[in-house]
XYZ file of C-alpha atoms in Angstrom:
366
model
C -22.040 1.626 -9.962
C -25.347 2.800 -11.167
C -28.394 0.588 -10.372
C -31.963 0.069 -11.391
C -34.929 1.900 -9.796
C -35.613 -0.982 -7.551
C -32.287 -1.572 -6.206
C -33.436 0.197 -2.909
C -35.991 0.045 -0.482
C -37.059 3.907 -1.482
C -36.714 3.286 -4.823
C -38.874 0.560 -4.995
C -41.483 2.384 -2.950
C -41.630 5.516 -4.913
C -41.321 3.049 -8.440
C -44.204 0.627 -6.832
C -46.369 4.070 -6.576
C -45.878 5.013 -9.762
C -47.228 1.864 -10.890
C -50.257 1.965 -9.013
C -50.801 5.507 -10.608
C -50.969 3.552 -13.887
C -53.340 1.086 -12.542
C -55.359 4.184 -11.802
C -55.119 5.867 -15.086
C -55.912 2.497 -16.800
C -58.869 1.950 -14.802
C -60.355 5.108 -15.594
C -60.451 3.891 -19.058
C -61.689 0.840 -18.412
C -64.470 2.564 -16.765
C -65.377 5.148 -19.455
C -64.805 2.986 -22.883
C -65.700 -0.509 -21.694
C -68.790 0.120 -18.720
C -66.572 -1.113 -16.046
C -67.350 -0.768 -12.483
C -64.409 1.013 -10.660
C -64.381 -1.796 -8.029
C -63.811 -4.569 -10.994
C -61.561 -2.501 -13.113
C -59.143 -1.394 -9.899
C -59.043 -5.169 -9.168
C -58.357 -5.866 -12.754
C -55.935 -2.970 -13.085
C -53.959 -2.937 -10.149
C -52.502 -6.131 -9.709
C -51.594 -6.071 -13.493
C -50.091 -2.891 -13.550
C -47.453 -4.024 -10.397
C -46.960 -7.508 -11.572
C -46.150 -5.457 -15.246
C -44.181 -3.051 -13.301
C -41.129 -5.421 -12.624
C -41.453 -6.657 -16.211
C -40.861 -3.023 -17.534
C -38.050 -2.741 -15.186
C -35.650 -4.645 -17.522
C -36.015 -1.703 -19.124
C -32.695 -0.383 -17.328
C -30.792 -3.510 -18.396
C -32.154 -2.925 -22.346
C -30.654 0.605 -21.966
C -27.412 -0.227 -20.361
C -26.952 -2.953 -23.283
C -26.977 0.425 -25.795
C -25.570 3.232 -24.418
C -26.431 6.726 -25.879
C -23.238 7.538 -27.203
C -23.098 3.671 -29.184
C -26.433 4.642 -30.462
C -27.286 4.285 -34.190
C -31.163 5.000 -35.227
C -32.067 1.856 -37.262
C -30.429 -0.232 -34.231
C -31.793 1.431 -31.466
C -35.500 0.995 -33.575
C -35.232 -2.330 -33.864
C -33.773 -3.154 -29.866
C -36.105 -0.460 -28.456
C -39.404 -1.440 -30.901
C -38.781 -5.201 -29.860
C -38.464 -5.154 -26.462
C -41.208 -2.964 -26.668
C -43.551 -5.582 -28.610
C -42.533 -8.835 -27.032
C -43.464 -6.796 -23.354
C -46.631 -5.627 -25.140
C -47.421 -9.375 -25.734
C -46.525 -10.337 -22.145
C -48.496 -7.612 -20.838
C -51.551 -9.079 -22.574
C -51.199 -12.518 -21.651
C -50.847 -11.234 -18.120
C -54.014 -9.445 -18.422
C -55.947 -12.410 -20.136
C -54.439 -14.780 -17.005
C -55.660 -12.546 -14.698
C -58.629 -11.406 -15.845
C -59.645 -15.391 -15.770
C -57.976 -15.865 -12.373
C -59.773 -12.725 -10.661
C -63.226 -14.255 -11.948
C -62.125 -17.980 -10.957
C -61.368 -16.824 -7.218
C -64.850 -14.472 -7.303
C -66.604 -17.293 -7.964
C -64.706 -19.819 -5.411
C -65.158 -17.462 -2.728
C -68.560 -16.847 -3.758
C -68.678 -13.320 -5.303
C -71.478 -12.359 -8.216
C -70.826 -10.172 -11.041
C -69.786 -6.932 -9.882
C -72.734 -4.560 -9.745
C -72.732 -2.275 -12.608
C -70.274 -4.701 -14.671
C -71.000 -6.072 -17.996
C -68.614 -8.812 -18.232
C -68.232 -11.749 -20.337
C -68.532 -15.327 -19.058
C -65.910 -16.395 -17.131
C -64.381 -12.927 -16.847
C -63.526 -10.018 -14.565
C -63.905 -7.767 -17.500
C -65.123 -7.645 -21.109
C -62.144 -8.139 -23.266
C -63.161 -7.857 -26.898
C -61.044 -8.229 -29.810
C -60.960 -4.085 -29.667
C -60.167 -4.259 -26.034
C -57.241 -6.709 -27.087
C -55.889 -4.601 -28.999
C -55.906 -1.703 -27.354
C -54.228 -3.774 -24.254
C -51.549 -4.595 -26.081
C -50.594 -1.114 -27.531
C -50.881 0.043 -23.690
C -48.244 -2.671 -22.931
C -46.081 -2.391 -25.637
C -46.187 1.752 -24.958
C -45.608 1.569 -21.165
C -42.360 -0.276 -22.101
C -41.359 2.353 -24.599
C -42.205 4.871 -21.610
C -40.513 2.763 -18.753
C -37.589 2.993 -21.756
C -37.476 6.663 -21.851
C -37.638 6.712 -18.102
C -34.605 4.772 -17.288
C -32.760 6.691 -20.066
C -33.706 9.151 -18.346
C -31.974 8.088 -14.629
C -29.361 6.735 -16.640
C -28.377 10.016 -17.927
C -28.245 11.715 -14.404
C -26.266 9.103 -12.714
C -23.876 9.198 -15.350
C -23.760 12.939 -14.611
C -23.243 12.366 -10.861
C -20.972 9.889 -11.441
C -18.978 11.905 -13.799
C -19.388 14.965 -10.943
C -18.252 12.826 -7.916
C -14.857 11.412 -10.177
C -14.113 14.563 -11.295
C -13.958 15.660 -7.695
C -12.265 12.947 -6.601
C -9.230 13.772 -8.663
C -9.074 16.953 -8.037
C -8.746 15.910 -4.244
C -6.137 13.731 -5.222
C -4.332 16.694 -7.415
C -4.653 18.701 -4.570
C -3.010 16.135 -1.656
C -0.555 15.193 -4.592
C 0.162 19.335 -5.151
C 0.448 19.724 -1.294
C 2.404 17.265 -0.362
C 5.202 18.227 -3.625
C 5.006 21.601 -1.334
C 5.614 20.285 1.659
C 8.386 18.233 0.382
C 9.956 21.457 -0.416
C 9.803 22.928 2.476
C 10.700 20.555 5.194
C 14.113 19.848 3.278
C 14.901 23.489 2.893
C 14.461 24.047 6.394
C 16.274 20.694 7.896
C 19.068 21.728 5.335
C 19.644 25.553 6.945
C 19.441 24.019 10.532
C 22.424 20.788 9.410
C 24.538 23.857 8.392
C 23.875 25.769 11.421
C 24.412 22.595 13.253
C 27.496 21.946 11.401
C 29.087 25.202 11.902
C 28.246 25.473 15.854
C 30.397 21.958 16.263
C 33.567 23.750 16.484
C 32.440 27.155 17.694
C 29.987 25.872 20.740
C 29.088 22.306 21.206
C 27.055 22.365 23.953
C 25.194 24.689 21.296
C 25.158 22.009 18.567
C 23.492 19.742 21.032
C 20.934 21.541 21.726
C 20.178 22.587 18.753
C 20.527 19.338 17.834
C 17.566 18.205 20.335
C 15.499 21.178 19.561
C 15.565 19.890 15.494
C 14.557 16.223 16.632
C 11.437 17.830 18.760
C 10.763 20.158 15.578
C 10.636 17.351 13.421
C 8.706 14.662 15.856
C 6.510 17.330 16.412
C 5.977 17.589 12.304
C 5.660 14.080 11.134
C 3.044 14.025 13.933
C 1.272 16.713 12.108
C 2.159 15.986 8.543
C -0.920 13.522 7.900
C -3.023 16.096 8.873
C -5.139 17.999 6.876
C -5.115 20.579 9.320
C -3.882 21.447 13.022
C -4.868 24.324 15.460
C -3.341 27.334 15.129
C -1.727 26.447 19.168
C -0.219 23.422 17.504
C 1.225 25.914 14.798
C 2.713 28.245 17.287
C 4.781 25.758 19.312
C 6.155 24.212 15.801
C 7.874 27.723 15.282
C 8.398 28.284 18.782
C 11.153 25.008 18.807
C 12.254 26.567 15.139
C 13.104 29.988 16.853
C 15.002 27.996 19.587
C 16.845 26.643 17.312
C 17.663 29.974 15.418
C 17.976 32.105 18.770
C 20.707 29.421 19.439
C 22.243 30.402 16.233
C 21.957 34.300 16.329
C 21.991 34.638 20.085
C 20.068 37.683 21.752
C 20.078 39.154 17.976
C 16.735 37.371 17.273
C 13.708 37.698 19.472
C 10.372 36.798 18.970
C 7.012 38.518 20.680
C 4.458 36.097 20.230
C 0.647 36.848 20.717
C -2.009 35.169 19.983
C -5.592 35.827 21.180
C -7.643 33.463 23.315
C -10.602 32.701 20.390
C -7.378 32.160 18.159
C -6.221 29.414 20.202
C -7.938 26.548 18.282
C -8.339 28.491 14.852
C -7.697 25.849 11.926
C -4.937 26.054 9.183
C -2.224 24.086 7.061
C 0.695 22.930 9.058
C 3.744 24.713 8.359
C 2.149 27.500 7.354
C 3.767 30.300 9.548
C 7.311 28.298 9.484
C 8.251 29.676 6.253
C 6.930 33.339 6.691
C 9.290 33.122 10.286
C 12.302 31.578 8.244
C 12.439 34.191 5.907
C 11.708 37.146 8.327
C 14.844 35.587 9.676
C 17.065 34.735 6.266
C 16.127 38.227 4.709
C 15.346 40.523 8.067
C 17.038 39.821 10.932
C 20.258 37.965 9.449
C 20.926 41.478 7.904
C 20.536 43.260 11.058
C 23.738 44.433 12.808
C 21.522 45.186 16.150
C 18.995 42.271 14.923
C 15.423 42.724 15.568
C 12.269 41.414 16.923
C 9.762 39.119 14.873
C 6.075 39.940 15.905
C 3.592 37.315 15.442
C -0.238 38.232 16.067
C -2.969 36.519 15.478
C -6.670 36.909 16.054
C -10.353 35.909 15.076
C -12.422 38.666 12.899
C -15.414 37.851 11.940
C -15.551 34.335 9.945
C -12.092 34.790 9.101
C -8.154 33.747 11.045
C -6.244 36.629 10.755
C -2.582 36.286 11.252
C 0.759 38.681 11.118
C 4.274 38.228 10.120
C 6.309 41.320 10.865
C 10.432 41.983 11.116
C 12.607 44.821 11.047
C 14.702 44.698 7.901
C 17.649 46.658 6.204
C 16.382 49.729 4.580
C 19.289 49.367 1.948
C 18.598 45.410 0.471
C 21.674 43.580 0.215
C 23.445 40.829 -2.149
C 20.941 38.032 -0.047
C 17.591 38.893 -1.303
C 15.571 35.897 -1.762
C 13.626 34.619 -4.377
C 10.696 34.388 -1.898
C 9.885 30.547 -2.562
C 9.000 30.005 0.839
C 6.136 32.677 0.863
C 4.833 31.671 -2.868
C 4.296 27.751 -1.668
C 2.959 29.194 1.699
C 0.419 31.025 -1.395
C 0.231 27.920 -3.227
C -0.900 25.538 -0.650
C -3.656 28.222 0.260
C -4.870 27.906 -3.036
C -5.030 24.383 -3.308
C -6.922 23.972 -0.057
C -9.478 27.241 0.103
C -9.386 28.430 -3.470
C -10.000 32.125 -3.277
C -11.117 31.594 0.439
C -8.075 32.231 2.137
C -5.071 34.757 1.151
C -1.422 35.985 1.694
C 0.084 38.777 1.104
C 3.583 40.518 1.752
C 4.768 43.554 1.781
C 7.837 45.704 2.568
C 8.294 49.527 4.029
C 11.654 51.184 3.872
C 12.509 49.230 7.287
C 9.919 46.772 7.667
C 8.722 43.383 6.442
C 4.724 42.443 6.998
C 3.368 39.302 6.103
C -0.842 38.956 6.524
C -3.073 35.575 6.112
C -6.360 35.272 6.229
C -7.889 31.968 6.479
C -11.515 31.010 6.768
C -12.222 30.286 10.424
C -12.493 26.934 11.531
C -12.442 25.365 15.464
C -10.774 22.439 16.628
């Protein structure tokens, strides 16, 4: 909600100074086309110019009441030029009051003519038909100028506010984008791992159960993480740690894992289920494929500014009727994306027996 320049305490500081500057200015005039003292024109000036100031601060409603783009020119004269005139005419009745009071309390208190003052009886300052006058166009101009000012402000918070929404939904895009990602992923997975269930029943149920607890910590562990932005890269590690005891309870000593992950790594920052995807399909489109099965190596270090992490399986030199569409790795890319931009990165590719997957992400510390 945009707000006038006096709807703060800075605000009104910096506004109340740049009335006094005015008083200034208007003084100096005083001085060199009426034979003013300084002392009798600043306490002539001054007081008028704040009192004025809050007057020419409705300025910011009369704007508001026609905004720029609502703007025709005949209308805006005749808005603008009034307001303009009837503060012009307020602004020299304020002057004439003043001018009176400022001599009435001289003389209650006791106070002469100023020295170097010509003034009129019964006044701080000469005011002359000519002086009148020329009050009156300063009024009715510092309102036109108070006018442009607040147009002015106007204009920029409009910016800013037009700035902050347009940030604000792309935040929401993003959480909206990330969580139609994750939505596809956790199903996927909890899909594969019903069927795995499903089909260890008969063959091994004392298999089934535990991989039956093993999904219910994998999952506990997830919703616990799935409100969060981001987790540490330790918290990471243990989600696909209870994933490959699920899947080592499936394939048996056909899948292992060699998992290292250096000490500054520990509390790097990323996406949850980031790496659970880039392990699945090492497994779906690697190991699965693998007569002897294989090893998945997972490294991960701190270069620089940057999380570096690796993804690498054996896989059959001679691809078979299972290769995958590689949805799993292209949301792990998308959520990137929508979180760093072009900060962050993934990339995959394949040897004649080998299957690498890399990620850089901008470090970050728990």
């Amino acid at each position: 909600m945009m707000k006038p320049m006096t709807s703060t305490m800075r605000k009104l500081m910096w506004y109340l100074m740049a009335w006094l500057l005015v008083g200034v200015v208007i003084t100096a005039l005083l001085v060199t086309t009426a034979n003013t003292s300084w002392l009798a024109g600043l306490g002539f000036a001054i007081p008028v110019s704040l009192i004025y100031g809050f007057v020419a601060a409705s300025a910011y409603y009369v704007c508001r009441s026609l905004p720029m783009a609502k703007r025709q020119f005949f209308l805006t004269l005749v808005i603008f030029g009034g307001a303009s005139l009837i503060s012009g005419l307020m602004w020299l009745a304020l002057c004439y009051a003043w001018n009176y009071l400022a001599f009435a309390l001289r003389q209650l208190i006791g106070f002469g003519p100023v020295a170097g003052s010509m003034t009129l009886p019964g006044n701080l300052i000469p005011v002359t038909p000519q002086m009148s006058v020329m009050l009156f166009a300063a009024g009715s101009c510092l309102y036109l100028l108070s006018i442009f000012a607040h147009d002015v402000v106007i204009a920029f918070e409009n910016v800013r506010l037009a700035d902050r929404r347009a940030a604000e939904s792309r935040v929401q895009a993003r959480d909206a984008e990330l969580q139609v990602l994750r939505t596809q992923i956790n199903p996927h997975f909890l899909f594969n791992s019903l069927n795995s269930i499903s089909a260890l029943t008969s063959l091994d149920p004392a298999a089934a159960r535990n991989m039956t607890l093993e999904l219910a910590q994998f999952f506990r562990q997830t919703l616990a993480s799935s409100e969060k932005e981001l987790i540490s890269l330790n918290e990471e590690i243990r989600l696909c740690e209870h994933f490959l005891a699920i899947e080592k309870i499936r394939f048996g000593k056909k899948l292992q894992s060699d998992i290292q992950i250096a000490d500054a790594a520990q509390m790097a920052l990323l996406p949850p289920m980031l790496l659970q995807p880039c392990i699945e399909n090492a497994i779906k489109h690697g190991i699965r494929d693998l007569t002897e099965g294989g090893v998945i190596v997972v490294r991960a270090l701190i270069r620089g500014d940057w999380l570096h992490i690796t993804i690498e399986n054996p896989v059959d030199p001679v691809p078979g009727d299972t290769v995958g569409n590689g949805h799993g790795l292209k949301n792990s890319r998308l959520r990137l994306q929508s979180m760093y931009g072009d900060k962050a990165r993934i990339n995959w590719t394949r040897s004649n027996d080998t299957f690498l997957v890399e990620i850089a992400v901008p470090q970050a510390v728990n």
